[in-house]
Coordinates of C-alpha atoms in Angstrom, one line a residue:
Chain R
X1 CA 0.0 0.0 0.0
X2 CA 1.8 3.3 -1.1
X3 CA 1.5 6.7 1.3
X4 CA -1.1 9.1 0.4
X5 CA 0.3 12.3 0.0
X6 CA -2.1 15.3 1.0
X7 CA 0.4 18.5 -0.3
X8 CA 3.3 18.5 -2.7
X9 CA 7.0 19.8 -1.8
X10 CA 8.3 23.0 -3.2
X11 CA 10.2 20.5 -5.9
X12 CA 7.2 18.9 -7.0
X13 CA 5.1 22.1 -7.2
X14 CA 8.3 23.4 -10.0
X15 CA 7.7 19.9 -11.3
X16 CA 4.5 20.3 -11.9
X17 CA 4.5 23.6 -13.4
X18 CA 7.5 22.5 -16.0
X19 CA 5.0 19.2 -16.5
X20 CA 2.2 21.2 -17.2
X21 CA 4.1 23.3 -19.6
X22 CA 5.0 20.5 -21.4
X23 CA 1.7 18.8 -21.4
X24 CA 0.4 22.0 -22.9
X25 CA 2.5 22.2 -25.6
X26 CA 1.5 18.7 -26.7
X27 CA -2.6 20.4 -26.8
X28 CA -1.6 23.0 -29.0
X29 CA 1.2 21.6 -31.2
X30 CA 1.0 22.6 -34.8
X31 CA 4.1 19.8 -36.0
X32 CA 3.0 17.6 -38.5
X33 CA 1.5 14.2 -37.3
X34 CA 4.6 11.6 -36.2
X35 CA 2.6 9.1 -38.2
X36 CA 4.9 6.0 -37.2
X37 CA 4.6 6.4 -33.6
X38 CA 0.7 7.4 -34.0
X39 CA -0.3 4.2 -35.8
X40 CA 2.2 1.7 -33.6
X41 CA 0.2 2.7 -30.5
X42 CA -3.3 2.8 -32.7
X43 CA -2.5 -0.9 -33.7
X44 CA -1.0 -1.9 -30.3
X45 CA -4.6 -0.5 -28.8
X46 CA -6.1 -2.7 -30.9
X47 CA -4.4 -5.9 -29.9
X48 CA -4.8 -5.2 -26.4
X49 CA -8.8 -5.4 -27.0
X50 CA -8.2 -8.6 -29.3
X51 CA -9.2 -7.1 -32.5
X52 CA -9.1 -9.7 -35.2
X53 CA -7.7 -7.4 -37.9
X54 CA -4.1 -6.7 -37.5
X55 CA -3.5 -4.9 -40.7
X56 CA -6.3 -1.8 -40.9
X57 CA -5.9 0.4 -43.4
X58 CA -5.1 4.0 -42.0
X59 CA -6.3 6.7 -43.6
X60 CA -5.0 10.2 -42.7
X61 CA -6.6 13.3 -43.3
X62 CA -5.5 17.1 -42.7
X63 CA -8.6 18.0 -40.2
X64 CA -11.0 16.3 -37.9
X65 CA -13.7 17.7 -40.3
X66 CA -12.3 15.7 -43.5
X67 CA -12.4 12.3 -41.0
X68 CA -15.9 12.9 -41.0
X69 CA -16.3 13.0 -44.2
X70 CA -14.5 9.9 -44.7
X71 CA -16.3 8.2 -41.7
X72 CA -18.8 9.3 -43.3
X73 CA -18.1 7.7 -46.7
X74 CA -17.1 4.4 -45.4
X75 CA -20.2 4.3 -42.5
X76 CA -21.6 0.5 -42.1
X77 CA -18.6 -0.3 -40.5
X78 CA -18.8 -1.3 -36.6
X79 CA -17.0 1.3 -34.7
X80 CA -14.3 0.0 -32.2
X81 CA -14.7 2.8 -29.6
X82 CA -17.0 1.7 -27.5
X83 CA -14.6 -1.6 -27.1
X84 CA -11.2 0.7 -26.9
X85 CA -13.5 2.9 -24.4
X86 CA -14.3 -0.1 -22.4
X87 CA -11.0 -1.9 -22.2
X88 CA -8.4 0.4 -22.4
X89 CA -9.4 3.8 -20.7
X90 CA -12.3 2.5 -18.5
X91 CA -10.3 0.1 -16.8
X92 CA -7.4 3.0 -16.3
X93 CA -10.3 4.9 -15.1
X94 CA -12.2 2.9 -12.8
X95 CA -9.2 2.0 -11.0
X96 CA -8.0 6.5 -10.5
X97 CA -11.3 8.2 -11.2
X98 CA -14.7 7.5 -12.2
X99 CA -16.1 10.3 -13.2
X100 CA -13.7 11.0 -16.6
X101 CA -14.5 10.4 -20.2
X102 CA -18.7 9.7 -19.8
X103 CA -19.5 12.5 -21.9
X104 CA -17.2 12.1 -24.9
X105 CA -18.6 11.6 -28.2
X106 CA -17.6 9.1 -31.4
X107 CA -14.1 9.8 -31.7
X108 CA -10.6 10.4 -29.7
X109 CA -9.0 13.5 -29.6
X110 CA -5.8 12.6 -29.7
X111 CA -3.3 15.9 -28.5
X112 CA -6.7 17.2 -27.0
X113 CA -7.3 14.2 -24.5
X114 CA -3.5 15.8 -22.9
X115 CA -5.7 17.4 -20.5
X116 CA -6.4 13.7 -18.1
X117 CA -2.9 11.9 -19.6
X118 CA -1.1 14.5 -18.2
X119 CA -2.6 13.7 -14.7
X120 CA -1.8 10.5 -14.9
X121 CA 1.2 10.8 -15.9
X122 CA 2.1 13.1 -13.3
X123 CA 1.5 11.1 -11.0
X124 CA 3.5 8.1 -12.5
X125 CA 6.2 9.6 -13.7
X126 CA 6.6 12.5 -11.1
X127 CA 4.9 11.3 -7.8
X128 CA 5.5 7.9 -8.2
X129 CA 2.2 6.8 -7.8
X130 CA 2.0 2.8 -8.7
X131 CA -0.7 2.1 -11.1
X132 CA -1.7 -1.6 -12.3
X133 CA 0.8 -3.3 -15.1
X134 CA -1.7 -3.2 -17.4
X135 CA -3.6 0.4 -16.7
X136 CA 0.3 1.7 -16.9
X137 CA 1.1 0.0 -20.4
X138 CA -2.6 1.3 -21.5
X139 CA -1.4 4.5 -20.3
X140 CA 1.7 4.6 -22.1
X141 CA 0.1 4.2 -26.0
X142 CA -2.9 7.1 -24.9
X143 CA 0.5 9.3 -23.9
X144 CA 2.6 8.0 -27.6
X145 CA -1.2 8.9 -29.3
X146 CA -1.1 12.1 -27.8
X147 CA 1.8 13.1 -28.9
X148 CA 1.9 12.3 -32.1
X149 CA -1.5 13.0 -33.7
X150 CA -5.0 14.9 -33.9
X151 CA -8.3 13.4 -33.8
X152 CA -9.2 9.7 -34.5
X153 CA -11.5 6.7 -35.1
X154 CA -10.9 3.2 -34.9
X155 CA -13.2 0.4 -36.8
X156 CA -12.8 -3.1 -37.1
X157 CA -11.1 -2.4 -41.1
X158 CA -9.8 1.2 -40.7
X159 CA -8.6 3.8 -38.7
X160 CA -9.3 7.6 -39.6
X161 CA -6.8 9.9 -37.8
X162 CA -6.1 13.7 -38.2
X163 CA -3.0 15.4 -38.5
X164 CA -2.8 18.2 -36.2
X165 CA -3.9 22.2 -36.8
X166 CA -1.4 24.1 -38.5
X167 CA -2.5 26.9 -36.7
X168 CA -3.5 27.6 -32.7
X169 CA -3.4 31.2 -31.3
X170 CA -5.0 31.6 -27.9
X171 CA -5.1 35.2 -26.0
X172 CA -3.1 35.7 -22.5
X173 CA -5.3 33.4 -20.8
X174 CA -5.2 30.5 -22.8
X175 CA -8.5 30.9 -24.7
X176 CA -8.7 30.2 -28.9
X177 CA -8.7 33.8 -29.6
X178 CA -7.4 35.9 -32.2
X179 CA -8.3 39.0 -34.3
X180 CA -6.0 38.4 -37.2
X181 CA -8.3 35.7 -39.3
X182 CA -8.7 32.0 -37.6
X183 CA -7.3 30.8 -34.0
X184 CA -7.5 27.3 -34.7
X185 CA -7.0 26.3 -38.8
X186 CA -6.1 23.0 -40.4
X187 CA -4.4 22.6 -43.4
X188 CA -7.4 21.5 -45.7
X189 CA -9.0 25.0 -44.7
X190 CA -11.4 24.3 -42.0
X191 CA -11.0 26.5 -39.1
X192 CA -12.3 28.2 -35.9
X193 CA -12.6 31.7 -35.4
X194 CA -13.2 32.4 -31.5
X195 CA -12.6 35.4 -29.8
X196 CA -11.4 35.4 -26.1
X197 CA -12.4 31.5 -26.2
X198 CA -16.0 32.3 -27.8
X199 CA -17.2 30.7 -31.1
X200 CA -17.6 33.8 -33.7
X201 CA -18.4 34.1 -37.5
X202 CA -15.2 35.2 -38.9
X203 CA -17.3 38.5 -40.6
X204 CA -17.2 39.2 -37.0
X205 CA -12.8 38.5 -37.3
X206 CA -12.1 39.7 -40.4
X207 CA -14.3 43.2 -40.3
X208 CA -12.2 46.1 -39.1
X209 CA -14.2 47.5 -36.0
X210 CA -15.6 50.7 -37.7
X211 CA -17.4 48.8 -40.6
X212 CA -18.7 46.6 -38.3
X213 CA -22.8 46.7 -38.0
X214 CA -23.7 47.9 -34.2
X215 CA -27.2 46.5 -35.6
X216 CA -25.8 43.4 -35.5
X217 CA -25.9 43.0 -31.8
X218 CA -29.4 43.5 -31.9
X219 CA -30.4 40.3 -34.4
X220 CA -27.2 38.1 -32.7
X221 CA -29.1 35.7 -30.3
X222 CA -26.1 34.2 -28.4
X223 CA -25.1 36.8 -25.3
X224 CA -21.1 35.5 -25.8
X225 CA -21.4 36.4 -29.2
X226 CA -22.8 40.0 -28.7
X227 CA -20.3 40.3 -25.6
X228 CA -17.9 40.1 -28.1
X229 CA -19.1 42.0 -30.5
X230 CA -19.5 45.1 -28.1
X231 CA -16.1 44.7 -26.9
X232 CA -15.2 45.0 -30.3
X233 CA -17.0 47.8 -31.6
X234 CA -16.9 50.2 -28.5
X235 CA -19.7 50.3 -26.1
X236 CA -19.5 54.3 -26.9
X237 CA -19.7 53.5 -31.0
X238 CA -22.7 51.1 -30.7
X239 CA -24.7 53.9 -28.3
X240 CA -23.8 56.4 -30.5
X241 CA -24.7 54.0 -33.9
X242 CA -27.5 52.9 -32.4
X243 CA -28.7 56.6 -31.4
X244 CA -28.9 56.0 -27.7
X245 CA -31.0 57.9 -25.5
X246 CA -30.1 56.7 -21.6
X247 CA -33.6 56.6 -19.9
X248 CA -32.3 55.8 -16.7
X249 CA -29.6 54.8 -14.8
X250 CA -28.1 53.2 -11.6
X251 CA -24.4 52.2 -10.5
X252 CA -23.4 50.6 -13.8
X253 CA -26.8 50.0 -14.8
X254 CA -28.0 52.4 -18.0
X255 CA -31.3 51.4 -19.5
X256 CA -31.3 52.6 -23.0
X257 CA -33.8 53.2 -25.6
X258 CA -31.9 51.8 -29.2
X259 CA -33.3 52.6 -32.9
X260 CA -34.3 49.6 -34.2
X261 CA -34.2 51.1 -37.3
X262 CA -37.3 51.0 -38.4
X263 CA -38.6 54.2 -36.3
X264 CA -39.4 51.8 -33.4
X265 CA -37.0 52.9 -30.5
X266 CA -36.9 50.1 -27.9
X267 CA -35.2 49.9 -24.5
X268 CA -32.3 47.8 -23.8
X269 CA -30.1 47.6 -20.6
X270 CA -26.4 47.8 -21.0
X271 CA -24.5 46.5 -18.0
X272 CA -21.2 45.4 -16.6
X273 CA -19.5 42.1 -16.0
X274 CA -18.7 41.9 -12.4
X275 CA -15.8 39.4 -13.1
X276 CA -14.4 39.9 -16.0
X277 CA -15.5 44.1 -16.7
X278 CA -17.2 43.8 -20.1
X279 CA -20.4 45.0 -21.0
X280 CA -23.6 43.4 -22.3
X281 CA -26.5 44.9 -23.5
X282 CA -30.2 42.7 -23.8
X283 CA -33.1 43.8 -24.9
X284 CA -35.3 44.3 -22.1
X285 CA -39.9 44.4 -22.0
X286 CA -41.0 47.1 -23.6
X287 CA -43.0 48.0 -20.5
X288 CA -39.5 48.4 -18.5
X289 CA -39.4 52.2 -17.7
X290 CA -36.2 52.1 -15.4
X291 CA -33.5 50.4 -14.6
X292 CA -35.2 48.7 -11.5
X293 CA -37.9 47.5 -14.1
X294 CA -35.4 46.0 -16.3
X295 CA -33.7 44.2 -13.7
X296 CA -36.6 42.6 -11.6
X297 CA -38.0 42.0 -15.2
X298 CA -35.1 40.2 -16.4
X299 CA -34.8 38.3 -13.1
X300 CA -38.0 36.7 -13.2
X301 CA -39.8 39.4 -10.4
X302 CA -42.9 40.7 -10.7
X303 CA -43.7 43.8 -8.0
X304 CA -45.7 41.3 -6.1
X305 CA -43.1 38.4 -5.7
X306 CA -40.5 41.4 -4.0
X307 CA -40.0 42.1 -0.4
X308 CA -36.9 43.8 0.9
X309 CA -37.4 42.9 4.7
X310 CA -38.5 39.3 4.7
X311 CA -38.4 38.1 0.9
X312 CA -36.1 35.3 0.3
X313 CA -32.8 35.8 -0.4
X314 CA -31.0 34.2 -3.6
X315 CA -27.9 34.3 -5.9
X316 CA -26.8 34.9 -9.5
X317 CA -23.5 33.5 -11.2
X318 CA -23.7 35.6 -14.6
X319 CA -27.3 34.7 -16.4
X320 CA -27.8 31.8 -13.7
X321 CA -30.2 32.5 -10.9
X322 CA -30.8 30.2 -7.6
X323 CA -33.7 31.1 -6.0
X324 CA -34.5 28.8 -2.8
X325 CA -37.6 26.5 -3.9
X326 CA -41.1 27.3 -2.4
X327 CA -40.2 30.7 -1.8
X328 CA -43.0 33.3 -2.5
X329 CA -41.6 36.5 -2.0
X330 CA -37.6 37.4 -2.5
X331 CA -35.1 40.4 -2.2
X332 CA -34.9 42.8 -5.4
X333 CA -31.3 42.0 -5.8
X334 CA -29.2 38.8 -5.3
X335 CA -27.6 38.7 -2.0
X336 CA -24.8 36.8 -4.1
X337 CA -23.7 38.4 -7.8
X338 CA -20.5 36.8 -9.6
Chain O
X1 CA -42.5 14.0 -11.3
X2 CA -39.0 15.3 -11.2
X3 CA -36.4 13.3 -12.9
X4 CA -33.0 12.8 -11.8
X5 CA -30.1 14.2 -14.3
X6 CA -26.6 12.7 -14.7
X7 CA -25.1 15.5 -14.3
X8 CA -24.8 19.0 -11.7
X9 CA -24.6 21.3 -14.5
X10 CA -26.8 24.6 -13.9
X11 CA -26.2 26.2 -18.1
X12 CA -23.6 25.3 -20.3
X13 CA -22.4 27.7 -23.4
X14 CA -23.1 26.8 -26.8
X15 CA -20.2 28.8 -28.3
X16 CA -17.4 28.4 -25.2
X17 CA -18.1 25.1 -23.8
X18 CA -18.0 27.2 -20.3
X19 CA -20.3 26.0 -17.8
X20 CA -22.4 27.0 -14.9
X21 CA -21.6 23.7 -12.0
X22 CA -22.5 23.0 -8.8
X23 CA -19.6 20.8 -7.4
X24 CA -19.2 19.0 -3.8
X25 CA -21.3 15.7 -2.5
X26 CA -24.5 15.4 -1.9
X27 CA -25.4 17.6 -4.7
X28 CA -28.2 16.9 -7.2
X29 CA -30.1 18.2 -9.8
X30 CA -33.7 17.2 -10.8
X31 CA -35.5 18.4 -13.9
X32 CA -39.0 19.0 -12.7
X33 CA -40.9 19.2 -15.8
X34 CA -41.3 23.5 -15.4
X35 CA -40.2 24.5 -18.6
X36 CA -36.8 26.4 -18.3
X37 CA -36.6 25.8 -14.4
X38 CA -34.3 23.1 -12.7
X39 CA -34.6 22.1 -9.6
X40 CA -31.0 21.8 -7.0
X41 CA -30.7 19.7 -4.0
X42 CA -27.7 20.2 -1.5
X43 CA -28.0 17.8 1.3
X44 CA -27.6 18.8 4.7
X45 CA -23.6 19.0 5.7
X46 CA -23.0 19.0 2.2
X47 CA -19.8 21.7 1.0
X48 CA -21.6 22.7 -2.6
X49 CA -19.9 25.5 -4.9
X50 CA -21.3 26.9 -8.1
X51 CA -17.8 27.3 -10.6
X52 CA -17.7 28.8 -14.0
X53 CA -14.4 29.4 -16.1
X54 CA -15.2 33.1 -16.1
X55 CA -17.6 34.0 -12.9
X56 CA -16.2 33.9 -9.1
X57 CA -17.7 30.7 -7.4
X58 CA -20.0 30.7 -5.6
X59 CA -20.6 28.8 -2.1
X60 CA -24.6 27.3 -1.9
X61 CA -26.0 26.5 1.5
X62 CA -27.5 23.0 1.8
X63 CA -31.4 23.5 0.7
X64 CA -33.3 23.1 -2.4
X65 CA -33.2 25.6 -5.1
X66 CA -35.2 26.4 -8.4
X67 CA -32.5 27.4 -11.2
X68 CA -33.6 30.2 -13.4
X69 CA -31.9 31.8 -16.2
X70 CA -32.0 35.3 -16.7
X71 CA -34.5 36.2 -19.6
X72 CA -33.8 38.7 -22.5
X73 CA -36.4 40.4 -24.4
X74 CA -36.4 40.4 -28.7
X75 CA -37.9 43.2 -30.1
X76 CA -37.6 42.2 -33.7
X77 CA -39.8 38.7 -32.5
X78 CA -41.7 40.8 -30.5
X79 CA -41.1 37.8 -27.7
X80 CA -39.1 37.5 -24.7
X81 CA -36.4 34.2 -24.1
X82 CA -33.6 33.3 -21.9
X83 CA -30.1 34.2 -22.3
X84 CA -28.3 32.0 -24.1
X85 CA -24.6 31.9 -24.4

C-alpha cells in the first residue's frame, strides 16, 4: 500500500508547473502528425482489445472535419470505440477516477485528450504513484497517441486519424482567440474563429471595427457572441450607432432606448461584468421604464413576488439564478452576484 | 414528477463550452418538468460550490433551489427568451 500524499513539496510544485508546460504544448502543437509512432500505439490498442484485424488500413486526413467525411463515406462499418473505451481507458479509469471520459462523443481526440494523460502521468512519472501493469502500459500508448496526432476513429477495417492544426493562437489566458483571421486552422482550410475563447463568424474577425454593423448586436441571439461584438466595436460607437438615448440609470446600470431602425426605439439595458469588466446589452420588455424595471424583469420578479425585509434571499452566477424553492416573495437583488 | 439528471450542470455555453456547475457531495439536480426551471438539491452538511471558467464561485448553503436563467427580451420577434450563451 503506497502513502497518500495530501500536499506536494516546493520541488514537486516546480515539477509540476515544468510538467504542465510541457503537457500543454502537446494540446496545441501545430508539427505535422509523427505518423509512425501514432499508428504503432493505434495498432497496439487494438491488440490489447483482441481485434481480429491486425492490418487496418489507415487513412490520414488534414482535419478532424475531413475524417468525417471519410467516416462518413465508409459508414456501415462497426466502430471500435465503444470496445477501446471499455477496455483500455475504463479500466485505467475505474481503477483513478470515475467520473472521466462519460460524456465524450464518437471519436478520440488525440493531442486534446492531454488534459487527463497529463494527470496520470504526473502522478506516475513524477509522484510515483504505482498504477496496475496493465492500466500503466494502456497508459503509455494514450501518452505515444497524444503526442503524435490529432483526432481519430478506430473500426474493425480502418482507422481515420487527423493530422494536427497548422494553426493555434489563444489570447493571454489561454483561450482560442485571435483578431488576425482564424485561432485554430487546419491545413485543408477548416478553421475556428473564436474570440477570447468564444465561437464567432469570422465577418465578425475579419471586419475592421468601424465597418462593423452595431445592428448586428441587436439580431445576434447568443449573449457570448454580442459580448464580443461590443467589446469590439466600442460600447461608446454602438450607443452612438444605435442613437442612444439613456432613460435611466443606476451604478453601472443604464437602461437605453436603441433605434431599431425601423422608427421603433426600444429599451435595452447595457450592464457590466462583475468578473471579468465587459459589458452586455439585452433587450429588455417594452413596459420596463427604469433600470429597476429591467432588472426585476429580467430576473423573473414581478412587484408582487418582491419584499426587501422578509423576501427570500437568492444568488446569480452571470445569467444563472438560484432562488431557494417554495419561496414566495424574494429580495430585489441577489444577496450573491459573480 | 421530477427526474434525476446525470449530471450538476446549472447552463452550459453553446459557443465556449463554459459551464455554470455545482460541485461538492451530496449535490443533485432534478429536472422537474417546469419549462426552463431546474430544480437543485444540496444535502444537509453537504460543502456545494457553483464554478464557472469566467464568474467567481459561488458557495450554496445546503437546501433546495429552483434554477432560473435570466431572460432577455427580442424586439424584432416581439417575444421575450432566456439568455443563451
Amino acid at each position: 500500500m503506497g502513502r497518500k500524499i495530501t500536499e506536494l513539496t516546493a520541488q514537486q510544485v516546480e515539477q509540476l508547473q515544468a510538467f504542465r508546460a510541457e503537457w500543454f504544448e502537446v494540446g496545441i502543437c501545430t508539427e505535422r502528425a509523427d505518423r509512425p509512432k501514432a499508428e504503432a500505439a493505434i495498432l497496439a490498442m487494438r491488440d490489447e482489445i483482441g481485434v481480429a484485424n491486425k492490418r487496418p488500413t489507415v487513412i490520414w486526413c488534414a482535419s478532424p472535419a475531413t475524417c468525417i467525411l471519410a467516416d462518413t463515406l465508409l459508414k456501415g462499418r462497426q466502430s471500435l470505440r465503444q470496445s477501446l473505451g471499455q477496455s483500455l481507458r475504463q479500466s485505467l479509469e475505474q481503477s483513478l477516477e470515475q467520473s472521466l471520459g462519460q460524456s465524450l462523443s464518437e471519436c478520440w481526440w488525440g493531442q486534446h485528450e492531454a488534459y487527463w494523460i497529463a494527470f496520470y502521468l504526473f502522478c506516475r512519472d513524477i509522484l510515483g504513484v504505482k498504477y496496475e501493469a496493465e492500466a500503466s502500459r494502456h497508459l503509455d500508448l494514450w501518452r505515444d497517441i497524444a503526442q503524435s496526432c490529432g483526432w481519430w476513429w478506430c473500426f474493425e477495417n480502418y482507422v481515420v486519424v487527423s493530422e494536427r492544426p497548422t494553426i493555434v493562437r489563444m489570447n493571454t489566458d489561454e483561450r482560442l482567440h485571435s483578431d488576425i483571421g482564424p485561432a485554430l486552422a487546419f491545413a485543408d482550410g477548416w478553421n475556428v474563429y473564436a474570440l477570447n475563447g468564444v465561437r464567432v463568424p469570422a465577418q465578425l474577425v475579419d471586419t475592421p471595427a468601424e465597418d462593423l454593423d452595431a445592428g448586428w448586436l441587436m439580431r445576434e441571439k447568443n449573449a457570448e457572441v454580442r459580448r464580443e461584438l461590443v467589446r469590439k466595436i466600442g460600447i461608446e460607437k454602438i450607443c452612438k450607432d444605435l442613437h442612444a438615448v439613456v432613460i435611466d440609470s443606476m451604478g453601472e446600470y443604464e437602461l437605453l432606448a436603441l433605434d431599431l431602425g425601423d422608427g421603433r426605439r426600444r429599451p435595452y439595458l447595457k450592464m457590466k461584468n462583475p468578473s471579468i469588466g465587459v459589458y452586455h446589452i439585452e433587450g429588455v420588455h417594452p413596459e420596463c421604464h427604469t433600470v429597476c424595471d429591467a432588472l426585476n424583469w429580467r430576473n423573473h420578479l414581478t412587484p408582487a413576488m418582491i419584499d426587501e425585509v422578509n423576501g427570500a434571499e437568492w444568488s446569480q452566477q452571470g445569467d444563472v439564478i438560484l432562488r431557494p424553492h417554495g419561496a414566495k416573495t424574494f429580495r430585489s437583488s441577489p444577496s450573491t452576484l459573480t | 414528477m421530477k427526474k434525476l439528471l446525470p449530471h450538476t450542470i446549472l447552463a452550459e455555453g453553446e459557443h465556449t463550452g463554459h459551464r455554470h456547475e455545482v460541485l461538492g457531495n451530496g449535490v443533485a439536480l432534478y429536472d422537474d418538468g417546469q419549462e426552463g426551471t431546474l430544480l437543485l438539491e444540496v444535502l444537509a452538511g453537504a460543502q456545494a460550490t457553483v464554478v464557472h471558467e469566467e464568474h467567481h464561485s459561488q458557495p450554496i448553503a445546503p437546501g433546495w433551489y429552483d434554477r432560473l436563467l435570466v431572460q432577455e427580451y427580442d424586439h424584432f420577434l416581439e417575444e421575450s427568451r432566456q439568455v443563451v450563451d
